[in-house]
Amino acid sequence: MTPAGDLESSGDAARPAASPAEAYAAVAAAFREEAGHLTATLVRSMGDFDLAEESVQEAVLQALEHWPREGIPKRPSAWLLTVARRRALNRISRDARHAGKLAQLAWEPAPEPDDRLQLIFTCCHPALRREGQVALTLRAVFGFTTGEIARALVASEDAVAQRIVRAKRKIVSAGIPYRMPSPEELPDQLPEVLAVLYLLFNEGHLATAGSGWRRDLSEDALWLTGLLCRLLRGEPEALGLLALMRLNLARAAGRFTTNGDLVKLADQNRSLWNRDAIREAVALIERAAAMRRLGPYQVEAAIAACHAEAPTFESTDWPQVIALYDLLLELAPSPVVRLNRALAVWQLAGAQAALRQLDDLAGELDDYHIYHAARGELLSEMGREEQSRAARLRALSLTHNQAERALLRQRLLM
Amino acid sequence: MKYILLFCGTRDDPRPASSPEDVQRTYAEVGAWLSRHGSRIGSIHQLQPPDTATTVLFERQRPPIVKDGPFLEGKELVGGYCEIDVANLDEALEMARTWPGRTRAVEIRPVVPHELPRELDRS
């Protein structure tokens, strides 16, 4: 009998999965849609974040074991909720301190307006460390197991478990509430959520294929950003981030060779880019702009759109790109943005001008591999091969990403 | 939940020489803050500067040592504290955000909700 046996026998028959890969994809999609709902439902009915999140986790582990073998249940959420609630009941009945919660759990939770937002804002509360926010969002909102988080973030399982424990302990001891931020608090708290989503998206975006089953962080982050846009209407920065992610994905097919090696923007085959997806993303940017509250994600999306809409690398509207970087520097100054601006200056005003701007950033970006890779390119164009080689070697020593290392090695051989 | 707001600063804070009017205005703003949040405030105290502090140090197997000066040795100092009772961290944050006093930072520390046995106090 399966953990949710009563559901199976009540005629809710499972559909057998065709292949393990298909089963895993279906499991991932079901978790993405259901795990956050479930955790939110349980937190609301029990008022205990820790217990809710652990119960859902155990249900997820059960599902990982049963679904690939027996097929995805017709109603994955009901299956997961049944198992999670049973786990919670077991835990509570063993623990007298929770006695009062038994009654609450016995009720079938009434359908409520989507309370996943509250869950997201709790997981990304500014009082939590960024690494804790990321791990907790993956765990509570997406239902990732500790092992999956560790693989996705290239960290050890112990480290991930630690981060989650620390974050949950802080939620309880510091009194971080389970609630939506008020309109006055939203400007403080929404950027935290968007930063976590963008970080997750980028972790997935640079990852190479292969090495068995791995949930696609980019897909998960994109999905959640879309959900955020639907639930928080009138937030142009959420739309801006969604557009930015879509633009990056629309160009994904050109970013890697069939071997999984990275291709530089100038060398990408632009016929591989998804033109329909690019048009849709540009429409999102326009929708956000109409709300007349400019923010860094909207500007970054506009820059990405400049690249995505150019038919060739040479015909990119570089003056427009530079103007947008200037705007971005006003909204969110950072050395990495100045580096990217300098690379646009390279196309417009030549390597010499760009290198001067890069030299100003040496102190701040010495540990950033892209900085040294960019210097390598500039120096090489100027015929300073010795220095170029040194910069590229430095870049190689600073990144562990396989695709990036391959590209850098190839540049060193040229 | 009970929290302590710690009003923190550093010894070498660049403080523009403030006119009596500025001081008056800050006092008025702090007064307005106090009356707005009065129902949530248990007590609030400004502390005398760190050079007025005396510290008793406990070291293992030795009698306590009395030392002149504050325990915090760096540049950081605590200039005052306020005990508050609010529903959650977000309410405490709202109070801290609107604090009008001239402080570098407000640290929010939740209070352990039960009383510790005296022998655990120092562990």
Coordinates of C-alpha atoms in Angstrom, one line a residue:
Chain A
M1 CA 0.0 0.0 0.0
T2 CA 1.2 3.5 -0.8
P3 CA 1.6 6.2 1.8
A4 CA -1.6 7.7 0.4
G5 CA -3.3 4.4 -0.1
D6 CA -6.7 5.6 0.8
L7 CA -6.6 8.0 -2.1
E8 CA -5.6 5.3 -4.6
S9 CA -8.4 3.0 -3.5
S10 CA -11.0 5.8 -3.8
G11 CA -10.6 5.5 -7.5
D12 CA -7.9 8.2 -7.9
A13 CA -5.8 5.9 -10.0
A14 CA -2.2 6.8 -10.9
R15 CA -1.1 7.1 -14.5
P16 CA 1.9 4.9 -15.2
A17 CA 5.0 6.9 -16.2
A18 CA 6.5 6.0 -19.6
S19 CA 10.2 6.5 -18.7
P20 CA 12.2 7.4 -15.6
A21 CA 13.1 10.8 -17.2
E22 CA 9.5 11.5 -18.0
A23 CA 8.5 10.5 -14.5
Y24 CA 11.1 12.8 -13.0
A25 CA 10.0 15.7 -15.2
A26 CA 6.4 15.2 -14.1
V27 CA 7.5 14.9 -10.4
A28 CA 9.4 18.2 -10.8
A29 CA 6.5 20.0 -12.3
A30 CA 4.1 18.7 -9.7
F31 CA 6.4 19.8 -6.8
R32 CA 6.9 23.2 -8.4
E33 CA 3.1 23.7 -8.5
E34 CA 2.2 21.9 -5.3
A35 CA 4.9 22.0 -2.7
G36 CA 4.6 25.8 -1.9
H37 CA 0.8 25.5 -1.8
L38 CA 1.0 22.6 0.6
T39 CA 3.6 24.2 2.9
A40 CA 1.5 27.4 2.9
T41 CA -1.7 25.5 3.7
L42 CA -0.1 23.6 6.6
V43 CA 1.6 26.7 8.1
R44 CA -1.7 28.5 8.0
S45 CA -3.6 25.7 9.7
M46 CA -0.9 24.9 12.3
G47 CA 0.9 28.2 12.7
D48 CA 4.2 26.3 12.8
F49 CA 6.5 26.9 9.9
D50 CA 9.0 24.3 11.0
L51 CA 6.6 21.4 11.4
A52 CA 4.8 22.3 8.2
E53 CA 8.0 22.4 6.2
E54 CA 9.3 19.2 7.6
S55 CA 6.0 17.3 7.0
V56 CA 5.9 18.5 3.4
Q57 CA 9.5 17.4 3.0
E58 CA 8.7 13.9 4.2
A59 CA 5.8 13.8 1.8
V60 CA 8.1 14.9 -1.0
L61 CA 10.6 12.1 -0.2
Q62 CA 7.8 9.6 -0.2
A63 CA 6.7 10.9 -3.6
L64 CA 10.2 10.7 -5.0
E65 CA 10.2 7.1 -4.0
H66 CA 6.8 6.1 -5.2
W67 CA 5.9 8.2 -8.2
P68 CA 8.6 7.2 -10.6
R69 CA 7.7 3.5 -9.8
E70 CA 4.0 3.8 -9.6
G71 CA 3.2 6.8 -11.7
I72 CA 2.1 10.3 -10.9
P73 CA -1.2 10.4 -9.0
K74 CA -4.1 12.1 -10.8
R75 CA -4.2 14.7 -8.0
P76 CA -0.6 15.1 -6.9
S77 CA -1.5 17.9 -4.4
A78 CA -4.1 15.7 -2.7
W79 CA -1.7 12.8 -2.5
L80 CA 1.0 15.1 -1.0
L81 CA -1.3 16.8 1.4
T82 CA -2.6 13.4 2.7
V83 CA 0.9 12.2 3.3
A84 CA 2.1 15.4 4.8
R85 CA -0.8 15.8 7.1
R86 CA -0.4 12.2 8.3
R87 CA 3.3 12.9 9.1
A88 CA 2.4 16.1 10.9
L89 CA -0.3 14.2 13.0
N90 CA 2.2 11.5 13.9
R91 CA 4.8 14.1 15.0
I92 CA 2.2 16.1 17.0
S93 CA 0.7 13.1 18.8
R94 CA 4.2 12.1 19.9
D95 CA 4.8 15.6 21.2
A96 CA 2.5 16.7 24.0
R97 CA 3.5 20.4 23.6
H98 CA 1.7 20.4 20.2
A99 CA -1.5 18.9 21.5
G100 CA -3.5 22.0 20.7
K101 CA -2.6 21.7 17.1
L102 CA -4.3 18.3 16.6
A103 CA -7.7 19.9 16.4
Q104 CA -6.6 22.3 13.8
L105 CA -5.1 19.6 11.6
A106 CA -8.2 17.4 11.7
W107 CA -10.0 20.0 9.6
E108 CA -9.9 20.0 5.9
P109 CA -8.3 23.3 5.1
A110 CA -10.7 25.6 3.3
P111 CA -9.7 26.9 -0.1
E112 CA -8.0 30.2 0.6
P113 CA -6.7 32.9 -1.8
D114 CA -3.2 31.9 -2.9
D115 CA -1.1 32.1 0.2
R116 CA 2.1 31.1 -1.4
L117 CA 3.1 34.7 -1.5
Q118 CA 3.2 34.9 2.3
L119 CA 5.4 31.8 2.2
I120 CA 7.8 33.4 -0.3
F121 CA 8.0 36.6 1.7
T122 CA 8.7 34.7 4.9
C123 CA 11.5 32.7 3.2
C124 CA 13.0 35.8 1.7
H125 CA 12.6 38.0 4.8
P126 CA 15.4 40.6 4.9
A127 CA 16.3 39.5 8.4
L128 CA 17.6 36.2 6.9
R129 CA 21.0 35.7 5.3
R130 CA 20.9 35.5 1.5
E131 CA 22.2 31.9 1.6
G132 CA 19.4 31.0 4.0
Q133 CA 16.8 32.7 2.0
V134 CA 17.9 30.7 -1.1
A135 CA 18.0 27.4 0.6
L136 CA 14.7 27.9 2.4
T137 CA 12.9 29.1 -0.8
L138 CA 14.0 26.0 -2.6
R139 CA 13.0 23.8 0.3
A140 CA 9.6 25.3 1.3
V141 CA 8.3 26.8 -1.9
F142 CA 9.6 24.3 -4.4
G143 CA 9.9 21.2 -2.2
F144 CA 13.5 20.5 -3.1
T145 CA 15.2 17.8 -0.9
T146 CA 18.4 18.8 0.9
G147 CA 20.3 16.6 -1.6
E148 CA 18.8 18.4 -4.6
I149 CA 19.5 21.8 -3.1
A150 CA 23.1 20.8 -2.5
R151 CA 23.5 19.6 -6.1
A152 CA 21.8 22.7 -7.5
L153 CA 23.9 25.1 -5.5
V154 CA 27.1 23.0 -5.7
A155 CA 27.4 22.9 -1.9
S156 CA 27.7 20.0 0.5
E157 CA 24.5 18.5 2.0
D158 CA 25.8 19.3 5.5
A159 CA 26.2 22.9 4.6
V160 CA 22.7 23.2 3.0
A161 CA 21.2 21.4 6.0
Q162 CA 23.0 23.9 8.3
R163 CA 21.7 26.9 6.4
I164 CA 18.1 25.6 6.5
V165 CA 18.3 24.9 10.2
R166 CA 19.8 28.3 10.9
A167 CA 17.2 30.1 8.9
K168 CA 14.3 28.3 10.5
R169 CA 15.7 28.9 13.9
K170 CA 15.9 32.6 13.2
I171 CA 12.3 32.7 11.9
V172 CA 11.1 31.3 15.2
S173 CA 13.5 33.1 17.7
A174 CA 13.5 36.5 16.0
G175 CA 9.7 36.4 15.4
I176 CA 9.7 36.7 11.6
P177 CA 6.0 36.8 10.8
Y178 CA 4.1 34.6 8.3
R179 CA 2.4 37.4 6.4
M180 CA 2.3 39.6 3.3
P181 CA 4.3 42.8 3.7
S182 CA 2.2 45.9 3.9
P183 CA 2.3 48.3 0.9
E184 CA 4.8 50.5 2.9
E185 CA 7.0 47.5 3.5
L186 CA 6.8 46.1 0.0
P187 CA 9.5 48.4 -1.5
D188 CA 11.9 46.9 1.1
Q189 CA 10.9 43.3 0.9
L190 CA 10.2 42.7 -2.8
P191 CA 13.8 43.4 -3.9
E192 CA 14.9 40.6 -1.5
V193 CA 12.5 38.1 -3.2
L194 CA 13.5 39.3 -6.7
A195 CA 17.2 39.0 -5.8
V196 CA 16.7 35.4 -4.6
L197 CA 14.8 34.5 -7.8
Y198 CA 17.4 36.1 -10.1
L199 CA 20.2 34.2 -8.2
L200 CA 18.4 30.9 -8.6
F201 CA 17.7 31.6 -12.3
N202 CA 21.4 32.4 -12.9
E203 CA 22.6 29.3 -11.0
G204 CA 20.5 27.2 -13.4
H205 CA 21.3 29.3 -16.5
L206 CA 25.0 28.7 -16.4
A207 CA 24.7 25.0 -15.5
T208 CA 25.6 22.5 -18.2
A209 CA 23.6 19.5 -19.1
G210 CA 24.4 16.0 -18.2
S211 CA 25.2 14.2 -14.9
G212 CA 21.8 12.6 -14.4
W213 CA 18.6 14.1 -13.2
R214 CA 18.7 17.6 -12.0
R215 CA 15.8 19.9 -11.6
D216 CA 16.2 23.0 -13.7
L217 CA 16.6 25.9 -11.4
S218 CA 16.0 28.4 -14.2
E219 CA 12.6 26.8 -15.0
D220 CA 11.6 26.9 -11.4
A221 CA 12.8 30.5 -10.9
L222 CA 11.0 31.6 -14.1
W223 CA 7.8 29.9 -13.0
L224 CA 7.8 31.5 -9.5
T225 CA 8.5 35.0 -11.0
G226 CA 5.5 34.5 -13.3
L227 CA 3.4 33.5 -10.3
L228 CA 4.7 36.6 -8.5
C229 CA 3.6 38.8 -11.4
R230 CA 0.2 37.2 -11.4
L231 CA -0.3 37.6 -7.7
L232 CA 1.2 41.0 -7.2
R233 CA -0.3 43.0 -10.1
G234 CA 1.1 46.4 -10.6
E235 CA 4.7 45.7 -9.6
P236 CA 6.8 46.7 -12.6
E237 CA 10.1 45.3 -11.2
A238 CA 8.6 41.8 -11.0
L239 CA 7.6 42.1 -14.7
G240 CA 11.0 43.5 -15.5
L241 CA 12.7 40.5 -13.9
L242 CA 10.3 38.1 -15.7
A243 CA 11.2 39.8 -19.0
L244 CA 14.9 39.6 -18.3
M245 CA 14.7 35.9 -17.5
R246 CA 12.6 35.2 -20.7
L247 CA 15.1 37.2 -22.8
N248 CA 18.0 35.1 -21.4
L249 CA 16.1 31.9 -22.0
A250 CA 15.1 32.9 -25.5
R251 CA 18.8 33.1 -26.4
A252 CA 19.7 30.0 -24.5
A253 CA 19.9 27.8 -27.6
G254 CA 22.7 29.9 -29.0
R255 CA 24.7 30.1 -25.8
F256 CA 26.1 26.5 -25.8
T257 CA 27.5 24.3 -28.5
T258 CA 26.2 20.8 -28.8
N259 CA 29.0 19.7 -26.5
G260 CA 27.8 22.1 -23.8
D261 CA 30.5 24.7 -24.4
L262 CA 29.7 28.4 -24.0
V263 CA 29.7 30.6 -27.0
K264 CA 30.5 34.3 -26.8
L265 CA 27.7 36.7 -27.6
A266 CA 29.5 38.0 -30.7
D267 CA 29.8 34.5 -32.1
Q268 CA 26.4 33.2 -31.3
N269 CA 24.2 31.9 -34.1
R270 CA 21.3 34.3 -33.8
S271 CA 18.9 32.2 -36.0
L272 CA 18.8 29.9 -33.0
W273 CA 17.2 32.6 -30.8
N274 CA 13.5 32.3 -30.2
R275 CA 12.1 35.4 -31.9
D276 CA 8.5 34.9 -30.6
A277 CA 9.8 34.7 -27.0
I278 CA 11.8 37.8 -27.5
R279 CA 8.8 39.7 -28.8
E280 CA 6.7 38.6 -25.8
A281 CA 9.4 39.7 -23.4
V282 CA 9.7 43.1 -25.0
A283 CA 5.9 43.4 -24.6
L284 CA 6.4 42.7 -20.9
I285 CA 9.0 45.5 -20.6
E286 CA 6.5 47.9 -22.3
R287 CA 3.8 46.8 -19.8
A288 CA 6.1 47.5 -16.9
A289 CA 7.2 50.9 -18.3
A290 CA 3.6 52.0 -18.6
M291 CA 3.4 51.8 -14.8
R292 CA 6.0 54.6 -14.6
R293 CA 8.1 53.3 -11.7
L294 CA 11.5 52.5 -13.2
G295 CA 13.8 50.1 -11.4
P296 CA 17.0 48.1 -12.1
Y297 CA 15.4 44.9 -13.4
Q298 CA 13.4 46.9 -16.0
V299 CA 16.6 48.6 -17.2
E300 CA 18.5 45.3 -17.3
A301 CA 15.7 43.8 -19.3
A302 CA 15.8 46.7 -21.7
I303 CA 19.6 46.2 -22.2
A304 CA 19.0 42.5 -22.8
A305 CA 16.3 43.5 -25.3
C306 CA 18.8 45.7 -27.2
H307 CA 21.0 42.6 -27.7
A308 CA 18.1 40.3 -28.4
E309 CA 16.5 42.5 -31.1
A310 CA 19.8 43.2 -33.0
P311 CA 20.0 41.1 -36.1
T312 CA 23.8 40.9 -35.9
F313 CA 26.3 41.7 -33.1
E314 CA 27.7 44.6 -35.2
S315 CA 24.3 46.2 -35.7
T316 CA 23.6 46.4 -31.9
D317 CA 22.5 49.9 -30.8
W318 CA 25.6 50.5 -28.7
P319 CA 24.8 54.2 -27.8
Q320 CA 21.5 53.0 -26.5
V321 CA 23.1 50.2 -24.5
I322 CA 25.5 52.7 -22.9
A323 CA 22.7 55.1 -22.1
L324 CA 20.8 52.3 -20.4
Y325 CA 23.9 51.3 -18.4
D326 CA 24.3 54.9 -17.2
L327 CA 20.7 54.8 -16.1
L328 CA 21.3 51.5 -14.3
L329 CA 24.4 52.9 -12.6
E330 CA 22.1 55.7 -11.2
L331 CA 19.5 53.2 -9.9
A332 CA 21.9 50.5 -8.6
P333 CA 25.6 51.4 -8.8
S334 CA 27.9 48.4 -8.9
P335 CA 31.4 47.6 -10.2
V336 CA 30.0 44.7 -12.3
V337 CA 27.6 47.1 -14.1
R338 CA 30.5 49.5 -14.7
L339 CA 32.4 46.5 -16.2
N340 CA 29.5 45.7 -18.5
R341 CA 29.3 49.3 -19.6
A342 CA 33.0 49.3 -20.4
L343 CA 32.5 46.3 -22.7
A344 CA 29.8 48.3 -24.6
V345 CA 32.3 51.2 -24.8
W346 CA 34.7 48.8 -26.4
Q347 CA 32.3 48.3 -29.3
L348 CA 31.7 52.0 -29.7
A349 CA 35.0 53.6 -28.9
G350 CA 37.6 50.8 -29.2
A351 CA 39.7 48.6 -26.9
Q352 CA 41.9 51.4 -25.6
A353 CA 39.0 53.4 -24.2
A354 CA 37.5 50.3 -22.7
L355 CA 40.7 49.1 -21.1
R356 CA 41.2 52.5 -19.3
Q357 CA 37.8 52.0 -17.7
L358 CA 38.6 48.5 -16.7
D359 CA 41.8 49.6 -15.0
D360 CA 39.7 51.8 -12.7
L361 CA 37.9 48.7 -11.6
A362 CA 41.0 46.6 -10.8
G363 CA 40.7 46.9 -7.1
E364 CA 37.0 46.1 -6.8
L365 CA 36.9 43.2 -9.3
D366 CA 40.2 41.4 -8.8
D367 CA 38.4 38.2 -7.7
Y368 CA 35.8 38.3 -10.5
H369 CA 36.7 35.9 -13.3
I370 CA 34.7 37.8 -16.0
Y371 CA 36.8 40.9 -15.3
H372 CA 40.0 39.1 -16.1
A373 CA 38.5 37.3 -19.1
A374 CA 37.3 40.7 -20.5
R375 CA 40.8 42.2 -19.9
G376 CA 42.2 39.2 -21.8
E377 CA 40.0 39.9 -24.8
L378 CA 40.8 43.6 -24.8
L379 CA 44.6 43.1 -24.5
S380 CA 44.6 40.5 -27.2
E381 CA 42.8 42.8 -29.6
M382 CA 45.5 45.4 -28.8
G383 CA 48.2 42.9 -29.6
R384 CA 49.5 42.6 -26.1
E385 CA 49.5 38.8 -26.1
E386 CA 51.7 38.3 -23.1
Q387 CA 49.4 40.3 -20.8
S388 CA 46.4 38.9 -22.4
R389 CA 47.5 35.3 -21.6
A390 CA 48.2 36.3 -18.0
A391 CA 44.7 37.8 -17.6
R392 CA 43.1 34.7 -19.2
L393 CA 45.0 32.4 -16.9
R394 CA 43.9 34.4 -13.9
A395 CA 40.3 34.2 -15.1
L396 CA 40.6 30.4 -15.5
S397 CA 41.9 30.1 -11.9
L398 CA 38.9 31.9 -10.6
T399 CA 36.0 29.9 -12.1
H400 CA 34.8 26.4 -11.5
N401 CA 32.0 26.3 -14.0
Q402 CA 32.9 23.7 -16.6
A403 CA 31.4 25.5 -19.6
E404 CA 33.2 28.8 -18.7
R405 CA 36.4 27.0 -18.1
A406 CA 36.2 25.3 -21.5
L407 CA 35.6 28.7 -23.2
L408 CA 38.5 30.3 -21.4
R409 CA 40.8 27.4 -22.2
Q410 CA 39.9 27.7 -25.9
R411 CA 40.7 31.4 -25.8
L412 CA 44.1 30.6 -24.3
L413 CA 44.9 28.2 -27.2
M414 CA 44.0 30.8 -29.9
Chain B
M1 CA 7.1 39.2 21.5
K2 CA 9.5 41.2 23.6
Y3 CA 12.5 42.8 22.0
I4 CA 15.3 45.1 23.0
L5 CA 16.2 47.9 20.6
L6 CA 19.9 48.7 21.0
F7 CA 20.8 52.2 19.9
C8 CA 24.3 51.8 18.5
G9 CA 27.0 54.1 17.3
T10 CA 30.8 54.4 16.9
R11 CA 33.2 56.5 18.9
D12 CA 34.4 58.5 15.9
D13 CA 31.0 59.2 14.3
P14 CA 31.4 62.3 12.3
R15 CA 28.9 64.5 14.1
P16 CA 28.3 68.0 12.8
A17 CA 28.3 70.5 15.6
S18 CA 24.6 70.7 16.3
S19 CA 22.9 74.0 17.0
P20 CA 20.6 74.2 20.0
E21 CA 17.7 74.3 17.6
D22 CA 18.8 71.0 16.1
V23 CA 19.0 69.4 19.5
Q24 CA 15.6 70.8 20.3
R25 CA 14.2 69.4 17.1
T26 CA 15.6 65.9 17.7
Y27 CA 14.1 65.9 21.2
A28 CA 10.8 66.9 19.8
E29 CA 10.9 64.1 17.2
V30 CA 11.9 61.5 19.8
G31 CA 9.0 62.8 21.9
A32 CA 6.6 62.3 19.0
W33 CA 8.0 58.8 18.4
L34 CA 7.6 57.9 22.1
S35 CA 4.0 59.1 22.2
R36 CA 3.2 57.3 18.9
H37 CA 4.6 54.0 20.1
G38 CA 3.9 54.5 23.8
S39 CA 1.7 51.5 24.3
R40 CA 4.4 49.2 22.9
I41 CA 7.3 50.6 25.0
G42 CA 8.2 49.0 28.3
S43 CA 11.1 51.2 29.1
I44 CA 13.7 53.4 27.3
H45 CA 17.0 54.7 28.5
Q46 CA 19.8 56.8 27.2
L47 CA 23.2 55.7 28.6
Q48 CA 26.0 57.8 29.8
P49 CA 29.1 57.7 27.5
P50 CA 31.3 54.5 27.6
D51 CA 34.1 56.2 29.7
T52 CA 31.6 56.2 32.6
A53 CA 31.3 52.4 32.4
T54 CA 32.7 49.9 34.9
T55 CA 32.9 46.2 33.9
V56 CA 33.1 43.1 36.0
L57 CA 34.9 40.3 34.2
F58 CA 34.4 36.6 35.0
E59 CA 37.2 34.3 34.2
R60 CA 37.3 30.6 35.0
Q61 CA 38.5 29.6 38.4
R62 CA 39.3 33.2 39.4
P63 CA 37.5 35.8 41.4
P64 CA 35.7 38.4 39.3
I65 CA 37.9 41.2 38.0
V66 CA 36.7 44.8 38.1
K67 CA 37.8 46.8 35.1
D68 CA 37.5 50.4 34.2
G69 CA 35.6 51.1 30.9
P70 CA 33.0 49.2 28.8
F71 CA 33.1 45.5 27.8
L72 CA 32.9 46.3 24.0
E73 CA 36.5 47.2 23.1
G74 CA 36.2 48.2 19.5
K75 CA 34.8 51.4 18.1
E76 CA 31.2 50.3 18.5
L77 CA 29.2 51.4 21.5
V78 CA 25.7 51.1 22.8
G79 CA 24.2 54.5 23.5
G80 CA 20.9 53.4 24.9
Y81 CA 18.2 50.8 24.8
C82 CA 14.4 50.5 24.6
E83 CA 12.3 47.5 25.6
I84 CA 9.3 46.9 23.4
D85 CA 6.5 44.4 23.2
V86 CA 5.1 43.9 19.7
A87 CA 3.5 41.1 17.6
N88 CA 6.5 40.2 15.5
L89 CA 9.8 41.3 13.9
D90 CA 8.1 43.4 11.2
E91 CA 6.5 45.6 13.9
A92 CA 9.8 46.0 15.6
L93 CA 11.4 46.8 12.3
E94 CA 8.8 49.5 11.7
M95 CA 9.6 51.1 15.0
A96 CA 13.3 50.9 14.4
R97 CA 13.0 52.3 10.9
T98 CA 11.2 55.4 12.2
W99 CA 13.5 56.0 15.2
P100 CA 14.4 59.8 14.9
G101 CA 17.3 59.9 17.3
R102 CA 20.8 60.4 16.0
T103 CA 22.1 56.8 16.0
R104 CA 24.2 54.9 13.5
A105 CA 22.2 51.7 13.8
V106 CA 19.4 50.2 15.8
E107 CA 20.0 46.5 16.6
I108 CA 16.8 44.5 17.3
R109 CA 17.3 41.6 19.7
P110 CA 14.5 39.2 20.7
V111 CA 14.2 38.6 24.4
V112 CA 14.3 34.9 25.6
P113 CA 10.7 34.4 26.4
H114 CA 11.1 32.5 29.7
E115 CA 13.1 33.2 32.8
L116 CA 16.5 31.5 33.0
P117 CA 17.5 29.8 36.2
R118 CA 20.1 32.0 37.8
E119 CA 22.9 29.5 37.5
L120 CA 22.5 29.5 33.7
D121 CA 22.7 33.2 33.3
R122 CA 26.4 33.3 32.7
S123 CA 26.9 30.3 30.6

